[in-house]
CSV table of C-alpha atoms in Angstrom, one decimal:
chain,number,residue,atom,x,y,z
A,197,UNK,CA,3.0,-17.8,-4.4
A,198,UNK,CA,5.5,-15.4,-2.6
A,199,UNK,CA,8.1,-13.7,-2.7
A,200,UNK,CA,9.6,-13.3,-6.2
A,201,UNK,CA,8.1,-15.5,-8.2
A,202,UNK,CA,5.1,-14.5,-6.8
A,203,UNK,CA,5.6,-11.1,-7.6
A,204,UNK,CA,6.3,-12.2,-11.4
A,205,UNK,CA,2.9,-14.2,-11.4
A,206,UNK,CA,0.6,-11.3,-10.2
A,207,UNK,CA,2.3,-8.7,-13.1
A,208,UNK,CA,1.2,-11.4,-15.6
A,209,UNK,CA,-2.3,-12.0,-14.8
A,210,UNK,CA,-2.7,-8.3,-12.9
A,211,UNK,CA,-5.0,-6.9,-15.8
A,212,UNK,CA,-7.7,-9.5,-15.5
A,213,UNK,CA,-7.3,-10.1,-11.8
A,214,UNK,CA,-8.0,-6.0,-11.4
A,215,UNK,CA,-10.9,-5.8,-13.7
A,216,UNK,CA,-12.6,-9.1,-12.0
A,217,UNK,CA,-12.5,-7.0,-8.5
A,218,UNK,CA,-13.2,-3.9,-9.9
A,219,UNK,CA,-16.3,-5.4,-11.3
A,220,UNK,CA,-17.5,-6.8,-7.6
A,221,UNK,CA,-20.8,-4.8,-6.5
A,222,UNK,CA,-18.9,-3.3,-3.4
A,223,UNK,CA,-16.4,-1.4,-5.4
A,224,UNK,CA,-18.7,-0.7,-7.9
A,225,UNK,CA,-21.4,1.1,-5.7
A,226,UNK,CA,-18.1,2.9,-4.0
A,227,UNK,CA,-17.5,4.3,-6.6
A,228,UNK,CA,-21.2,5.1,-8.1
A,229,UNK,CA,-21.6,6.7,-4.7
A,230,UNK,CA,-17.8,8.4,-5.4
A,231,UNK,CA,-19.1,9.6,-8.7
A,232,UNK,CA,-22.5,11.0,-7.7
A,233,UNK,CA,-21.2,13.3,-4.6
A,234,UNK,CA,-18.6,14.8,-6.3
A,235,UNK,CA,-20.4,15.5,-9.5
A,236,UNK,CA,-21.7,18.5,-8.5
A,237,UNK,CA,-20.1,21.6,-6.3
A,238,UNK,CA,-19.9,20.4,-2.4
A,239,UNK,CA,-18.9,22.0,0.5
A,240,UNK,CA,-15.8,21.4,3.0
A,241,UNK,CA,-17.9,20.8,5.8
A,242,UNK,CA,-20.4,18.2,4.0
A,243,UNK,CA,-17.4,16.2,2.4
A,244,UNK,CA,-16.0,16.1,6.6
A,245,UNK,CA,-19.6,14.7,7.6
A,246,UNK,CA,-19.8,11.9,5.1
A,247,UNK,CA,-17.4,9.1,6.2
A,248,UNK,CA,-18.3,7.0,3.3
A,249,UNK,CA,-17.0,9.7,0.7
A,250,UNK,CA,-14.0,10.3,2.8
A,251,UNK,CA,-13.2,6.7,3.0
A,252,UNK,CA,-13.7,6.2,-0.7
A,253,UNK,CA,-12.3,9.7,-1.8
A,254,UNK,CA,-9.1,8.8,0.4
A,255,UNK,CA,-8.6,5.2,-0.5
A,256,UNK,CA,-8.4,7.0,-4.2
A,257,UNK,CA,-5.0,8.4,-2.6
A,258,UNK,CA,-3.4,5.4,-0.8
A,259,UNK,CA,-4.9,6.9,2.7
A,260,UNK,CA,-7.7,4.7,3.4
A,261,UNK,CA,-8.5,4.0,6.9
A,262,UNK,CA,-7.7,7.5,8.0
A,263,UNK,CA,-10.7,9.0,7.5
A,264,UNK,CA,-11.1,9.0,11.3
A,265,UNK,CA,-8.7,11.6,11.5
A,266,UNK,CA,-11.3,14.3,11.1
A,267,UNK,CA,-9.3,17.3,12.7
A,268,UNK,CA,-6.1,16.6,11.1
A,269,UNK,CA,-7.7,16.1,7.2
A,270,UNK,CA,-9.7,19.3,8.0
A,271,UNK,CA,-6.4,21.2,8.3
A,272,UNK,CA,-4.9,19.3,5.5
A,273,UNK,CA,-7.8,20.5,3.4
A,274,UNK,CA,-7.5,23.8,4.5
A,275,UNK,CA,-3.8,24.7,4.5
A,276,UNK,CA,-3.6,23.6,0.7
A,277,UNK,CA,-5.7,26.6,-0.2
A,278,UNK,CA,-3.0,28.8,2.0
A,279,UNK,CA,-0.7,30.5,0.0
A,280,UNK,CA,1.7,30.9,2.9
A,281,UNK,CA,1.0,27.8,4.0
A,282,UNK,CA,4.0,25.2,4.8
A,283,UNK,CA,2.2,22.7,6.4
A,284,UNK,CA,2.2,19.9,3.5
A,285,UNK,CA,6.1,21.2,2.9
A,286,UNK,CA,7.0,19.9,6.5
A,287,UNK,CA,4.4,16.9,6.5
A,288,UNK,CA,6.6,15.5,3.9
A,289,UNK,CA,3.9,13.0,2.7
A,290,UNK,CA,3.4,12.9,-0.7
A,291,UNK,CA,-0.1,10.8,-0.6
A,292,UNK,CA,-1.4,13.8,1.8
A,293,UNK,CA,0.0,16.2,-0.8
A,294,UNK,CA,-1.4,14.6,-3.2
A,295,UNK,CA,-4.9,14.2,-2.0
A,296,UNK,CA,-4.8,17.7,-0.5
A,297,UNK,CA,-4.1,19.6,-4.4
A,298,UNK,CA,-6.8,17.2,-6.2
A,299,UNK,CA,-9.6,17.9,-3.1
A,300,UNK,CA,-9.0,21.6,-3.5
A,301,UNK,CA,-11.7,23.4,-1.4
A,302,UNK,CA,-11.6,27.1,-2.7
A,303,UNK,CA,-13.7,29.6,-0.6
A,304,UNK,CA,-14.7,26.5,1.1
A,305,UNK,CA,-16.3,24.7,-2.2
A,306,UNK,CA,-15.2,22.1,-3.9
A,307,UNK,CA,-15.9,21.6,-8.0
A,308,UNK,CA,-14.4,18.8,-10.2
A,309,UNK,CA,-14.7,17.9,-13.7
A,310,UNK,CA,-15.6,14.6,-15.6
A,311,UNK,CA,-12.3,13.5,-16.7
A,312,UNK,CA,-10.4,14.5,-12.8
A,313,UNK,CA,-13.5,12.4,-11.4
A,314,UNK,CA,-13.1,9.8,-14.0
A,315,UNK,CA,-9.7,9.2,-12.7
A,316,UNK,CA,-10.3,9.1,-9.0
A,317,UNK,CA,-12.3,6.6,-9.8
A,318,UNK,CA,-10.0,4.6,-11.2
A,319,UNK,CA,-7.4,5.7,-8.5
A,320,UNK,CA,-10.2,4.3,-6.1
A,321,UNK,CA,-10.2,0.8,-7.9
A,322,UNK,CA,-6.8,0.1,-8.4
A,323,UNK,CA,-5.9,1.6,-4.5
A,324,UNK,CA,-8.8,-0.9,-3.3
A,325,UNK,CA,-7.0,-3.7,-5.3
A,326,UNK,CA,-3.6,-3.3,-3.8
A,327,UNK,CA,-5.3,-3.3,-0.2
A,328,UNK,CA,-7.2,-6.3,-0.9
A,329,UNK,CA,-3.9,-7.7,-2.3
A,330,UNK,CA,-2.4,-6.9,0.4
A,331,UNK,CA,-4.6,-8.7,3.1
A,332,UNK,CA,-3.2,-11.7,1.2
A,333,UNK,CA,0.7,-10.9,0.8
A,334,UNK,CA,1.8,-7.5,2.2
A,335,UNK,CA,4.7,-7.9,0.4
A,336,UNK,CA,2.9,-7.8,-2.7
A,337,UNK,CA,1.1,-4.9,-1.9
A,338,UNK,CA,4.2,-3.0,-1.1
A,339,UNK,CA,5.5,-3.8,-4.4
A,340,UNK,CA,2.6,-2.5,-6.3
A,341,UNK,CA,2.5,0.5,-4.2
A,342,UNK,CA,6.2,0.8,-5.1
A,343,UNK,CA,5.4,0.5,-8.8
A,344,UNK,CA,2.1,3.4,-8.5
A,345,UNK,CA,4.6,5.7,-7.0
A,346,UNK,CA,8.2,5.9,-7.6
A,347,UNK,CA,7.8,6.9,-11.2
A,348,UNK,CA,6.0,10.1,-10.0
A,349,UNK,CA,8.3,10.7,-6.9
A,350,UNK,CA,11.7,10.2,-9.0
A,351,UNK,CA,10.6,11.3,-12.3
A,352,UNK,CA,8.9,14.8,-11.2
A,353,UNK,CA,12.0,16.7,-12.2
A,354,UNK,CA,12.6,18.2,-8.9
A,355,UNK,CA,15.6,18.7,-7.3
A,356,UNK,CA,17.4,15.4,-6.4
A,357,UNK,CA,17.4,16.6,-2.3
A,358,UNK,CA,13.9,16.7,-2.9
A,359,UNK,CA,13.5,14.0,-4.3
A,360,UNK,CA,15.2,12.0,-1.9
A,361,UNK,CA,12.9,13.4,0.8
A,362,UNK,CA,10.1,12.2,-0.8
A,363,UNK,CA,11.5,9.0,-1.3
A,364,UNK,CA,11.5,9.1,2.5
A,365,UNK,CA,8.3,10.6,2.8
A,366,UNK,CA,6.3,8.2,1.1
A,367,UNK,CA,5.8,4.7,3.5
A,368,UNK,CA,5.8,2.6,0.8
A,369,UNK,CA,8.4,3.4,-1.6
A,370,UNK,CA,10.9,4.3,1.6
A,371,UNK,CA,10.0,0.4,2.7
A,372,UNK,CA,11.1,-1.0,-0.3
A,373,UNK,CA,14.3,0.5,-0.8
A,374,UNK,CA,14.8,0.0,2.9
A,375,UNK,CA,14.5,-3.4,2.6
A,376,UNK,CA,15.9,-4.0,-0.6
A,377,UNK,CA,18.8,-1.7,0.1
A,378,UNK,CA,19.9,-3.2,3.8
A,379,UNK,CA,18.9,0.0,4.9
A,380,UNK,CA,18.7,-0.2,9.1
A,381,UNK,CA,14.9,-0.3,10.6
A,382,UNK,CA,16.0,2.6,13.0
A,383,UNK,CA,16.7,5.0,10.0
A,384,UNK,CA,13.8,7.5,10.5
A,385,UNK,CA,15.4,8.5,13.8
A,386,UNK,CA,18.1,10.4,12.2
A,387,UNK,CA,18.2,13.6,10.8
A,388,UNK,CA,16.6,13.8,7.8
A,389,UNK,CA,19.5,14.9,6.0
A,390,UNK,CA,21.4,12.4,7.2
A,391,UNK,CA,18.8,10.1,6.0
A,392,UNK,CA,19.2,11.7,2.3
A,393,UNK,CA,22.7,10.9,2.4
A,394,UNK,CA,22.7,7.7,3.4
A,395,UNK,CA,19.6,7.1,0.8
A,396,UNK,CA,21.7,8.0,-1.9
A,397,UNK,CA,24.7,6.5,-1.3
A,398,UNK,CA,22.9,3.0,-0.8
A,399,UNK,CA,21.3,3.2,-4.1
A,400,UNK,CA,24.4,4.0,-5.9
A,401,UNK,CA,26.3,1.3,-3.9
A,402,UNK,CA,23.4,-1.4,-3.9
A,403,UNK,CA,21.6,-0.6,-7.1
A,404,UNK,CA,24.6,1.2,-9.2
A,405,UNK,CA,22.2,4.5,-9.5
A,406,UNK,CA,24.0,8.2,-9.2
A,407,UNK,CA,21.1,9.9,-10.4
A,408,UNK,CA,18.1,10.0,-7.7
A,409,UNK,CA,15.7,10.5,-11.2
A,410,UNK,CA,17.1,7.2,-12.6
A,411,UNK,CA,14.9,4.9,-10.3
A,412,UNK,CA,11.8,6.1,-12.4
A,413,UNK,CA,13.4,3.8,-15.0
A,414,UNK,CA,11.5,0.7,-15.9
A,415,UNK,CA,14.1,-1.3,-15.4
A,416,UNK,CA,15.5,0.4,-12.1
A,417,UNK,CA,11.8,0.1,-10.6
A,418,UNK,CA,11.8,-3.7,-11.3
A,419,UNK,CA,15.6,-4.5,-10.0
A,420,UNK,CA,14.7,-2.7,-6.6
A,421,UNK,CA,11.5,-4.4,-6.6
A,422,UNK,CA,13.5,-7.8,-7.2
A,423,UNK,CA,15.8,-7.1,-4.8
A,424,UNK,CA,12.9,-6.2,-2.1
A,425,UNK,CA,11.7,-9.6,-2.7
A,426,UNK,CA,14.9,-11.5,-2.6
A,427,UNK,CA,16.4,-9.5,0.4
A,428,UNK,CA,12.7,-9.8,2.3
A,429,UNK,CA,13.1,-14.1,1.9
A,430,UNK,CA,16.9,-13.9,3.0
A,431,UNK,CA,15.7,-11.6,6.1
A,432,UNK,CA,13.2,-13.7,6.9
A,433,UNK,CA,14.7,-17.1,7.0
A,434,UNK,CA,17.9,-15.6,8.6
A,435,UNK,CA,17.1,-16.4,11.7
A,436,UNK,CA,16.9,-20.5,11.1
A,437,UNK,CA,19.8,-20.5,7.8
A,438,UNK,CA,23.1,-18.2,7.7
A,439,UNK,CA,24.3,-17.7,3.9
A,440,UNK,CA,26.9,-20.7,4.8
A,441,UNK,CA,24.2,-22.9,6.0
A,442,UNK,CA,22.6,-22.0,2.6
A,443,UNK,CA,25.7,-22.5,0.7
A,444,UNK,CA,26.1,-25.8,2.0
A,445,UNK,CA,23.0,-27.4,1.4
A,446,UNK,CA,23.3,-26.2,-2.4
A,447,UNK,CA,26.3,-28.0,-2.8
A,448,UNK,CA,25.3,-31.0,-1.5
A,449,UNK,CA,22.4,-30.9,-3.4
A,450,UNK,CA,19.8,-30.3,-0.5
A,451,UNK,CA,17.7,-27.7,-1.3
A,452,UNK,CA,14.6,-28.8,0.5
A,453,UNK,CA,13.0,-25.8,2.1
A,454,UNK,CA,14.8,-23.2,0.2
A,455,UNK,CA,12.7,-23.1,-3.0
A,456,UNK,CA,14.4,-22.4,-6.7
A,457,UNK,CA,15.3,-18.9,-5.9
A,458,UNK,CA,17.9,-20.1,-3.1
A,459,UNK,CA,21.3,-19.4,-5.0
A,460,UNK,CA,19.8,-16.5,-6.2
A,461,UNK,CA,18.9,-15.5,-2.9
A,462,UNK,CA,22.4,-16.5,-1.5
A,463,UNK,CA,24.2,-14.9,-4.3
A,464,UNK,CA,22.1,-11.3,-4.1
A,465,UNK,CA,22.9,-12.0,-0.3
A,466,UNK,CA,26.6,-10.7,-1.0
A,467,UNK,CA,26.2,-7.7,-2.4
């Protein structure tokens, strides 16, 4: 299923569908292999020659398929360990940032303990389920992402200008609300400030929230992921039915086509 209902389906059977795949030998050798390199002190360089820890270590973080980016997660890697540094600051990406303060490489080493290594792994798992989700129904995967995120994002007690640039920062969670919130496709070519403002006043106008920290709520994360959905099936089918076109076929009673969400769909549609 898609869309909504979809959506509703894969929370209810998410627990065993995610401990089915994590169980399949590919992820479970990943992550023996994850386990066995990290276990013990490495070095910067070593982790930057072996693709299959980078690809497994990165997945952990939502970045997997850029571990061909070798100069760029080099100086990633290396500019977290920078006092001075502002590079992550103006990346504005909180995967990266992420990824950069856990794979901490001081004086070019890198030591974890069981329990941080214990939860990569898990990170690995549940990253590599969402991807394999998504080759099915990006939408879904979106969502989930949306879900992993947003709670650390709005909930992290920083400032709400901050917040709201990470909101931006983060691909996922800014795709969402983008769709969910009728936000224009050409938004990222405005100032980013603008973008902030504009941010805000959308989700106070769309999804009633003042406060930036609110959307950590459990039930603020599922209204904009309900509203992704339902705004996602009313984009999509636009371009063959108008909301009239819609409207009429409901009260005539001919809903072939347009599934039981429709007057939901039509009447989210107005708002």
């Amino acid at each position: 299923m898609s869309g909504y209902g979809g959506w509703k389906f894969l929370q209810s059977t998410y627990s065993n569908q995610l401990e089915s795949f994590s169980d399949s030998a590919s992820i479970k050798n990943d992550r023996e292999y994850l386990t066995e390199k990290l276990s013990k002190p490495i070095t910067l360089d070593d982790f930057m020659s072996d693709r299959r820890l980078m690809r497994v270590s990165m997945t952990a973080f939502d970045l997997g398929g850029e571990e061909w980016k070798g100069g760029f997660i080099r100086k990633v890697l290396e500019e977290a360990v920078t006092p001075d540094s502002s590079f992550l600051k103006r990346l504005n990406n909180p995967a990266y940032t992420s990824f950069a303060e856990t794979f901490k490489f001081t004086d070019g080493k890198l030591s974890l303990d069981a329990d941080k290594l214990e939860t990569i792994g898990e990170n690995f798992e549940t990253a590599s389920f969402r991807a394999a989700v998504g080759n099915v129904d990006e939408n879904m995967r979106l969502s989930l992402n949306y879900q992993s995120k947003i709670v650390d994002i709005a909930a992290s007690g920083s400032s709400e200008k901050t917040i709201l640039y990470r909101l931006l920062g983060s691909v996922p969670v800014r795709t969402v609300l983008q769709t969910a919130l009728g936000l224009p496709s050409d938004l990222t070519k405005l100032d980013i400030d603008r973008q902030a403002d504009i941010l805000k006043d959308k989700l106070q106008s769309k999804l009633g929230i003042t406060n930036v920290a609110d959307l950590a709520s459990l039930d603020n994360v599922e209204k904009a992921i309900q509203r992704f959905h339902v705004m996602d099936t009313i984009n999509t089918g636009s371009a063959n039915y108008s909301p009239q076109s819609v409207a009429l076929s409901i009260l005539s009673g001919n809903t072939s086509g347009f599934g039981a969400v429709a007057s939901q769909n039509l009447f989210l549609s107005q708002f």
